[in-house]
Coordinates of C-alpha atoms and ligand atoms in Angstrom, one line a residue:
M1432 CA 0.0 0.0 0.0
D1433 CA 1.3 3.5 -0.9
L1434 CA 1.5 5.3 2.4
T1435 CA 2.5 8.7 1.1
F1436 CA 0.5 11.9 1.7
E1437 CA -0.2 12.1 -2.1
A1438 CA -1.7 8.6 -2.0
S1439 CA -4.1 9.6 0.8
R1440 CA -5.2 12.5 -1.3
A1441 CA -5.9 10.2 -4.2
L1442 CA -7.9 7.9 -2.0
D1443 CA -10.0 10.8 -0.8
H1444 CA -10.5 11.9 -4.4
A1445 CA -11.8 8.5 -5.4
D1446 CA -14.1 8.2 -2.3
P1447 CA -17.8 8.3 -3.3
V1448 CA -18.8 9.2 0.3
A1449 CA -16.2 12.1 0.6
A1450 CA -18.8 14.9 0.1
M1451 CA -20.5 14.0 3.4
R1452 CA -17.6 15.3 5.4
A1453 CA -18.7 18.9 4.6
E1454 CA -22.0 18.1 6.3
F1455 CA -20.5 17.9 9.8
H1456 CA -19.1 20.3 12.4
F1457 CA -15.6 19.5 13.5
P1458 CA -14.2 20.6 16.9
E1459 CA -11.1 22.8 17.0
A1460 CA -7.5 21.5 17.5
P1461 CA -5.2 23.5 19.8
S1462 CA -3.8 25.1 16.6
G1463 CA -7.2 26.6 15.8
Q1464 CA -7.6 24.3 12.8
P1465 CA -10.3 21.6 12.7
A1466 CA -9.2 18.7 14.8
T1467 CA -8.5 15.3 13.4
Y1468 CA -11.5 13.6 15.0
L1469 CA -11.2 9.8 15.4
C1470 CA -13.6 9.5 18.3
G1471 CA -16.9 8.7 16.6
N1472 CA -17.0 5.4 18.6
S1473 CA -17.5 7.5 21.7
L1474 CA -19.4 10.6 20.5
G1475 CA -20.2 11.2 16.9
L1476 CA -19.9 14.6 15.3
Q1477 CA -22.8 17.0 14.9
P1478 CA -24.4 16.9 11.4
R1479 CA -25.0 20.4 9.9
G1480 CA -28.7 19.6 9.6
T1481 CA -29.1 19.1 13.3
V1482 CA -29.7 22.7 14.3
A1483 CA -32.5 23.1 11.7
E1484 CA -34.2 20.0 12.9
V1485 CA -34.0 21.0 16.6
A1486 CA -35.1 24.5 15.6
R1487 CA -38.1 23.1 13.8
V1488 CA -39.3 21.4 17.0
L1489 CA -38.7 24.5 19.1
A1490 CA -40.6 26.6 16.5
D1491 CA -43.5 24.2 16.5
W1492 CA -43.5 24.3 20.3
Q1493 CA -43.6 28.2 20.1
R1494 CA -46.3 28.3 17.4
L1495 CA -48.5 25.4 18.3
A1496 CA -47.7 24.3 21.8
V1497 CA -49.8 21.4 22.8
R1498 CA -51.5 21.3 19.4
A1499 CA -48.1 20.2 17.9
H1500 CA -48.7 16.7 19.2
H1501 CA -51.4 16.2 16.6
G1502 CA -50.5 19.0 14.2
A1503 CA -50.0 18.3 10.5
G1504 CA -46.3 18.1 9.7
T1505 CA -45.2 18.1 13.4
E1506 CA -45.9 14.5 14.2
W1507 CA -45.0 14.7 17.8
L1508 CA -47.4 11.9 18.6
T1509 CA -45.7 9.5 16.1
Y1510 CA -42.3 11.2 15.9
Q1511 CA -40.5 7.9 16.8
D1512 CA -42.3 6.1 14.0
T1513 CA -40.6 8.4 11.5
L1514 CA -37.2 7.2 12.7
A1515 CA -38.1 3.5 12.7
P1516 CA -37.7 2.8 8.9
S1517 CA -34.1 4.2 8.9
L1518 CA -33.2 2.3 12.1
A1519 CA -34.6 -0.9 10.6
R1520 CA -32.4 -0.5 7.6
L1521 CA -29.3 -0.1 9.8
V1522 CA -30.0 -3.1 12.0
G1523 CA -31.5 -5.4 9.3
A1524 CA -35.0 -5.6 10.7
A1525 CA -38.6 -5.0 9.7
T1526 CA -39.8 -1.5 10.6
D1527 CA -42.1 -2.9 13.3
E1528 CA -39.2 -4.7 14.9
V1529 CA -37.5 -1.5 16.0
T1530 CA -38.3 1.7 17.9
A1531 CA -36.5 4.8 19.1
M1532 CA -36.9 5.3 22.8
A1533 CA -35.2 6.0 26.2
S1534 CA -31.5 5.2 26.7
L1535 CA -29.4 2.1 26.2
T1536 CA -29.2 0.8 29.8
I1537 CA -32.8 1.6 30.5
N1538 CA -33.8 -0.3 27.4
L1539 CA -31.8 -3.3 28.4
H1540 CA -33.6 -3.3 31.7
L1541 CA -37.0 -3.0 30.0
L1542 CA -36.1 -5.8 27.6
M1543 CA -34.9 -8.0 30.5
A1544 CA -38.3 -7.7 32.1
S1545 CA -39.6 -9.5 29.1
F1546 CA -36.8 -11.8 28.0
Y1547 CA -35.2 -12.8 31.3
R1548 CA -37.8 -15.1 32.7
P1549 CA -35.8 -17.3 35.1
T1550 CA -37.0 -20.6 36.5
R1551 CA -35.5 -22.5 39.4
D1552 CA -33.4 -24.6 37.0
R1553 CA -32.8 -22.1 34.2
Y1554 CA -31.7 -18.8 35.6
A1555 CA -28.1 -18.0 34.6
I1556 CA -27.0 -15.1 32.4
L1557 CA -23.8 -15.3 30.3
I1558 CA -21.9 -12.1 29.5
E1559 CA -18.3 -11.5 28.6
A1560 CA -15.9 -10.7 31.5
G1561 CA -14.8 -7.6 29.8
S1562 CA -18.3 -6.3 29.1
F1563 CA -19.1 -2.6 29.4
P1564 CA -19.6 -2.0 33.2
S1565 CA -23.2 -0.7 32.7
D1566 CA -24.2 -4.1 31.2
R1567 CA -22.6 -6.0 34.1
Y1568 CA -24.3 -3.7 36.6
A1569 CA -27.6 -4.1 34.8
M1570 CA -27.4 -7.9 34.6
S1571 CA -26.3 -8.2 38.2
A1572 CA -29.2 -6.0 39.3
Q1573 CA -31.6 -8.1 37.3
L1574 CA -30.3 -11.3 38.9
A1575 CA -30.5 -9.8 42.4
N1576 CA -34.0 -8.5 41.8
R1577 CA -35.2 -12.0 41.0
G1578 CA -33.5 -13.4 44.0
F1579 CA -30.4 -14.9 42.4
D1580 CA -26.8 -14.4 43.5
P1581 CA -24.7 -12.8 40.7
A1582 CA -21.7 -14.7 42.1
D1583 CA -23.3 -17.9 40.9
A1584 CA -25.8 -16.8 38.3
L1585 CA -23.7 -14.3 36.3
V1586 CA -21.4 -16.4 34.0
Q1587 CA -18.5 -14.2 32.8
L1588 CA -16.4 -15.4 30.0
A1589 CA -12.9 -14.1 29.6
P1590 CA -10.5 -14.4 26.6
R1591 CA -7.8 -17.1 26.8
E1592 CA -4.7 -16.4 28.8
G1593 CA -2.6 -13.9 26.9
E1594 CA -5.3 -13.0 24.4
R1595 CA -7.5 -9.8 24.3
C1596 CA -10.3 -11.0 22.0
L1597 CA -12.9 -13.7 22.7
R1598 CA -13.0 -16.7 20.3
E1599 CA -16.4 -17.7 19.1
E1600 CA -15.7 -21.3 19.7
D1601 CA -14.9 -20.6 23.3
I1602 CA -18.2 -18.7 23.7
E1603 CA -20.0 -21.7 22.1
A1604 CA -18.3 -24.1 24.4
A1605 CA -19.3 -22.0 27.4
I1606 CA -22.9 -21.9 26.3
Q1607 CA -22.9 -25.6 25.9
R1608 CA -21.2 -26.1 29.3
E1609 CA -23.8 -23.9 31.1
G1610 CA -26.5 -25.4 28.8
G1611 CA -29.5 -26.4 31.0
R1612 CA -29.1 -23.5 33.5
L1613 CA -28.7 -20.8 31.0
A1614 CA -31.6 -18.4 30.6
L1615 CA -30.0 -15.7 28.6
V1616 CA -26.8 -14.7 26.7
L1617 CA -26.1 -11.0 26.4
L1618 CA -23.2 -10.0 24.2
P1619 CA -21.9 -6.9 22.4
G1620 CA -22.1 -6.7 18.6
V1621 CA -18.7 -4.9 18.7
Q1622 CA -16.7 -5.1 21.8
Y1623 CA -16.1 -1.5 23.2
L1624 CA -12.4 -2.0 24.2
T1625 CA -10.9 -4.1 21.5
G1626 CA -13.2 -3.2 18.6
Q1627 CA -13.8 -6.9 17.9
C1628 CA -17.0 -7.7 16.0
L1629 CA -18.5 -11.0 17.1
D1630 CA -20.2 -13.5 14.8
M1631 CA -23.7 -12.6 16.0
A1632 CA -25.6 -15.1 13.8
R1633 CA -23.4 -18.0 15.0
L1634 CA -23.7 -17.1 18.7
A1635 CA -27.5 -16.6 18.4
R1636 CA -27.8 -20.1 17.1
A1637 CA -25.6 -21.5 19.8
A1638 CA -27.6 -19.8 22.6
Q1639 CA -31.0 -20.8 21.2
A1640 CA -29.8 -24.4 20.7
V1641 CA -29.5 -24.8 24.4
G1642 CA -32.8 -23.1 25.1
A1643 CA -31.5 -19.7 26.1
R1644 CA -32.5 -16.3 24.8
F1645 CA -30.0 -14.2 22.8
G1646 CA -29.7 -10.5 23.2
L1647 CA -27.2 -7.9 21.9
D1648 CA -25.8 -4.6 23.1
L1649 CA -25.2 -2.8 19.8
A1650 CA -23.7 0.4 21.2
H1651 CA -20.6 0.1 19.1
A1652 CA -22.1 -1.8 16.2
V1653 CA -25.1 0.2 15.0
G1654 CA -24.2 2.5 12.1
N1655 CA -20.8 0.8 12.1
V1656 CA -21.0 -2.8 10.9
P1657 CA -23.5 -4.8 8.7
L1658 CA -26.4 -6.1 10.9
A1659 CA -29.1 -8.6 10.0
L1660 CA -30.9 -9.0 13.3
H1661 CA -34.1 -10.4 11.9
D1662 CA -32.4 -13.1 9.7
W1663 CA -30.0 -14.0 12.4
G1664 CA -32.9 -14.7 14.7
V1665 CA -31.6 -12.4 17.5
D1666 CA -34.3 -12.3 20.3
F1667 CA -33.7 -8.6 21.3
A1668 CA -31.2 -5.9 21.0
A1669 CA -30.6 -2.4 22.3
W1670 CA -28.3 0.4 21.3
C1671 CA -27.4 4.1 21.9
S1672 CA -27.4 6.8 19.2
Y1673 CA -24.6 9.1 20.3
K1674 CA -21.7 7.1 18.8
Y1675 CA -21.7 6.2 15.1
L1676 CA -25.3 7.4 14.8
N1677 CA -24.3 11.0 15.5
G1678 CA -27.5 11.6 17.5
G1679 CA -25.8 13.9 20.1
P1680 CA -25.0 13.4 23.8
G1681 CA -27.5 11.2 25.6
A1682 CA -29.5 10.9 22.3
T1683 CA -32.6 8.8 22.2
A1684 CA -31.6 5.2 22.0
G1685 CA -33.3 2.3 20.1
L1686 CA -34.3 -1.3 20.6
F1687 CA -35.2 -4.4 18.5
V1688 CA -37.6 -7.2 19.3
H1689 CA -37.8 -10.0 16.9
A1690 CA -41.1 -10.5 15.0
R1691 CA -41.5 -14.0 16.4
H1692 CA -42.1 -12.4 19.8
H1693 CA -44.7 -9.9 18.6
D1694 CA -47.7 -12.2 19.2
A1695 CA -46.5 -13.6 22.4
D1696 CA -48.1 -12.2 25.5
L1697 CA -44.8 -11.2 27.1
P1698 CA -44.7 -9.5 30.5
R1699 CA -43.3 -6.0 30.3
L1700 CA -42.8 -2.9 32.3
A1701 CA -45.6 -1.1 30.6
G1702 CA -46.4 2.6 30.2
W1703 CA -49.0 4.5 28.3
Y1704 CA -46.9 5.0 25.2
G1705 CA -46.6 1.3 24.7
N1706 CA -50.4 1.1 24.5
E1707 CA -51.7 0.7 21.0
L1708 CA -52.0 4.1 19.3
R1709 CA -55.5 3.4 18.3
T1710 CA -56.8 3.4 21.8
R1711 CA -54.1 5.2 23.7
F1712 CA -56.1 8.3 24.3
Q1713 CA -59.2 6.4 25.4
F1714 CA -57.3 5.9 28.7
D1715 CA -58.7 2.5 29.2
E1716 CA -58.1 0.6 32.4
R1717 CA -56.5 -2.3 30.5
F1718 CA -53.1 -2.0 28.8
V1719 CA -53.2 -3.3 25.2
P1720 CA -49.6 -3.2 23.8
E1721 CA -48.9 -1.8 20.4
R1722 CA -47.9 -4.6 18.1
G1723 CA -44.1 -5.0 17.7
A1724 CA -41.2 -3.1 19.3
A1725 CA -43.3 0.0 19.7
G1726 CA -45.2 -1.9 22.4
W1727 CA -42.1 -1.6 24.6
Q1728 CA -42.4 2.2 24.8
V1729 CA -43.1 3.5 28.2
S1730 CA -43.3 7.3 28.2
N1731 CA -44.0 9.9 25.6
G1732 CA -40.9 10.4 23.6
P1733 CA -38.4 13.2 24.1
I1734 CA -39.0 15.1 20.8
L1735 CA -36.0 17.4 21.3
G1736 CA -33.9 14.4 22.0
M1737 CA -35.0 12.7 18.8
A1738 CA -34.7 15.6 16.5
P1739 CA -30.9 15.4 16.1
L1740 CA -31.3 11.7 15.3
R1741 CA -33.7 12.5 12.5
A1742 CA -31.1 14.8 10.9
S1743 CA -28.5 12.1 11.3
L1744 CA -30.5 9.2 10.0
A1745 CA -31.3 11.2 6.9
Q1746 CA -27.5 11.1 6.2
F1747 CA -27.4 7.4 6.7
D1748 CA -30.3 7.0 4.3
A1749 CA -28.6 9.2 1.7
V1750 CA -25.4 7.2 1.7
G1751 CA -26.7 3.7 2.6
I1752 CA -25.1 1.3 5.0
D1753 CA -23.5 -0.9 2.3
A1754 CA -21.6 2.0 0.8
L1755 CA -20.6 3.1 4.3
V1756 CA -19.3 -0.3 5.3
D1757 CA -17.4 -0.5 2.0
K1758 CA -15.6 2.8 2.7
S1759 CA -15.2 1.9 6.4
R1760 CA -13.3 -1.3 5.6
K1761 CA -10.9 0.6 3.2
L1762 CA -10.4 3.4 5.7
T1763 CA -9.7 1.2 8.7
A1764 CA -7.4 -1.0 6.7
Y1765 CA -5.5 2.1 5.5
L1766 CA -5.2 3.4 9.1
E1767 CA -4.0 -0.1 10.2
A1768 CA -1.3 -0.1 7.4
L1769 CA -0.1 3.3 8.5
I1770 CA 0.1 2.3 12.1
D1771 CA 1.9 -1.0 11.3
A1772 CA 4.4 0.8 9.1
R1773 CA 5.1 3.9 11.2
L1774 CA 4.1 3.2 14.8
G1775 CA 4.5 -0.6 14.8
A1776 CA 7.5 -0.4 17.1
A1777 CA 5.5 1.6 19.7
V1778 CA 2.1 0.0 19.6
E1779 CA 0.4 -3.3 19.0
V1780 CA -3.1 -3.4 17.3
L1781 CA -5.5 -5.4 19.5
T1782 CA -8.4 -5.3 17.1
P1783 CA -8.8 -8.3 14.9
R1784 CA -7.1 -8.0 11.5
E1785 CA -9.9 -9.5 9.4
P1786 CA -12.2 -6.8 8.1
A1787 CA -15.4 -8.9 8.9
R1788 CA -14.3 -9.2 12.5
R1789 CA -14.2 -5.5 13.3
G1790 CA -15.8 -2.1 12.4
A1791 CA -14.2 1.3 12.2
Q1792 CA -12.3 1.2 15.5
L1793 CA -8.7 0.2 16.0
S1794 CA -7.5 -0.3 19.6
L1795 CA -3.8 0.2 20.2
R1796 CA -1.8 -1.0 23.2
A1797 CA 1.6 0.6 23.8
R1798 CA 4.4 -1.9 23.8
G1799 CA 6.2 0.1 26.4
G1800 CA 3.4 -0.2 29.0
R1801 CA 0.9 2.2 30.5
E1802 CA 3.2 5.3 30.8
A1803 CA 4.4 5.0 27.3
G1804 CA 0.8 4.6 26.2
R1805 CA -0.3 7.7 28.1
A1806 CA 2.7 9.7 26.6
L1807 CA 1.7 8.7 23.1
F1808 CA -2.0 9.5 23.7
E1809 CA -0.9 13.0 25.0
Q1810 CA 1.1 13.5 21.8
F1811 CA -2.0 12.7 19.7
T1812 CA -4.0 15.2 21.8
A1813 CA -1.4 18.0 21.5
A1814 CA -1.3 17.5 17.8
G1815 CA -5.1 17.9 17.5
V1816 CA -5.9 14.3 17.0
I1817 CA -8.9 13.3 19.1
G1818 CA -9.1 9.7 20.0
D1819 CA -9.7 8.2 23.5
W1820 CA -7.9 6.4 26.2
R1821 CA -9.2 3.4 28.1
E1822 CA -7.5 2.1 31.2
P1823 CA -5.2 0.4 31.7
D1824 CA -3.4 0.7 28.4
V1825 CA -5.6 1.2 25.3
I1826 CA -5.8 4.1 22.8
R1827 CA -8.9 3.8 20.6
L1828 CA -8.9 5.5 17.2
A1829 CA -12.0 5.2 15.0
P1830 CA -12.2 6.6 11.5
A1831 CA -15.9 7.0 11.0
P1832 CA -16.7 6.7 7.3
L1833 CA -19.4 9.3 7.1
Y1834 CA -17.0 12.2 8.0
N1835 CA -13.5 10.9 8.2
S1836 CA -11.1 10.9 5.3
F1837 CA -8.0 8.9 4.3
G1838 CA -6.2 12.2 4.9
D1839 CA -7.4 12.2 8.6
C1840 CA -5.7 8.8 9.0
W1841 CA -2.5 10.0 7.4
Q1842 CA -2.5 13.1 9.4
A1843 CA -3.1 11.3 12.7
V1844 CA -0.2 8.9 12.2
E1845 CA 2.1 11.6 10.8
A1846 CA 1.4 13.8 13.9
V1847 CA 3.1 11.4 16.3
S1848 CA 5.3 9.1 14.2
A1849 CA 8.3 11.4 14.2
R1850 CA 8.4 11.1 18.0
A1851 CA 7.1 7.6 18.6
Ligands
LIG2657 C1 -21.1 -1.1 25.2 C2 -21.9 -0.1 26.0 N1 -22.9 -0.5 26.7 C3 -23.6 0.4 27.5 C4 -23.3 1.7 27.5 C5 -24.1 2.6 28.4 O1 -24.9 3.4 27.7 P1 -25.9 4.5 28.4 O2 -25.2 5.3 29.3 O3 -26.4 5.2 27.2 O4 -27.0 3.6 29.0 C6 -22.2 2.2 26.7 C7 -21.8 3.6 26.8 O5 -20.9 4.0 26.2 C8 -21.5 1.2 26.0 O6 -20.4 1.6 25.2

């Protein structure tokens, strides 16, 4: 691969998605120039269309106040339904299998109320030992709430000694080992620390083969890697919208419930917005859930929190996830080649090398230990490269294909390689 600056320019020139970059606001580097932003795995950039979309909601509130719930063109009553088709395309689902609502951990709890139905014999939950803390806290709390001891009932699977990524065959073996007592398997689509993308279809089959339910935390996967939740038979999934989906800090999250559960009379932590729209305002005594994922809604949606997502999803629709994934694989491979060639003596790439086993993120571990890693991270920061640091020793860099360029990757590595 040609790793010169001129070659990065040529790659950007040939990139069919390149024009999207101009549709985003970039933060400033210490130099006053736009920063080299490689942190979309943490908080995506603000689309230029966001302000107008939020302003539209504010203007409707001014002009129409309560009447905007039902007003033509304002759609507050069904605002989340306008997001569902785009979300469905991103996660590989039917429109009625997804809904935009609440936040990621809250949605996991709500989904657990329906999908974690422990019995005396089948009660354990399998997660990865390195799972995002919120997931572990939530699963432990669910176990404790149902009277189980997490020390026994939370099965935590770690990578092999000396390895950072989990192997699918080891997860399968653990699922089989736990077999009869396993109620639920909850895994990430893309692991937050290593950037590893798991084979979700394979693991869904393994969990369901022993009679367990299979759920996904897609925080780092949605808008990043190809997903086919319906065809993979995933029981349920939840995600946040502030990372690759560029929905803004604390943005309204989303969830998926597979169609095969839509007719089941599943218990749920109901609220009035989950009641079918047809009778919602009749205020009946009895709760009749809306069919599909929308029936898991609880409260009326935060319109101001959803407006940025609407602007962002329009961009995803304009480009299409296939074109994005195609660019993403090239972009990440290009950053990987630059790191190997120019920073390889200083850092090791923890993320899997195969394009299908990762998304946009590369996780780097400093060969010289934590202090060397911190020093390198600070060099990145001083040079206007925004990535992030995860204790104890990982720098994460994520070129997001909607707004990052091959030039960004070149610039990031150039900024520190003279001193690394
Ligand atoms: C993998 C994963 N799970 C859960 C969360 C928690 O999300 P929230 O605070 O939106 O509930 C995060 C946040 O970054 C995450 O990365």
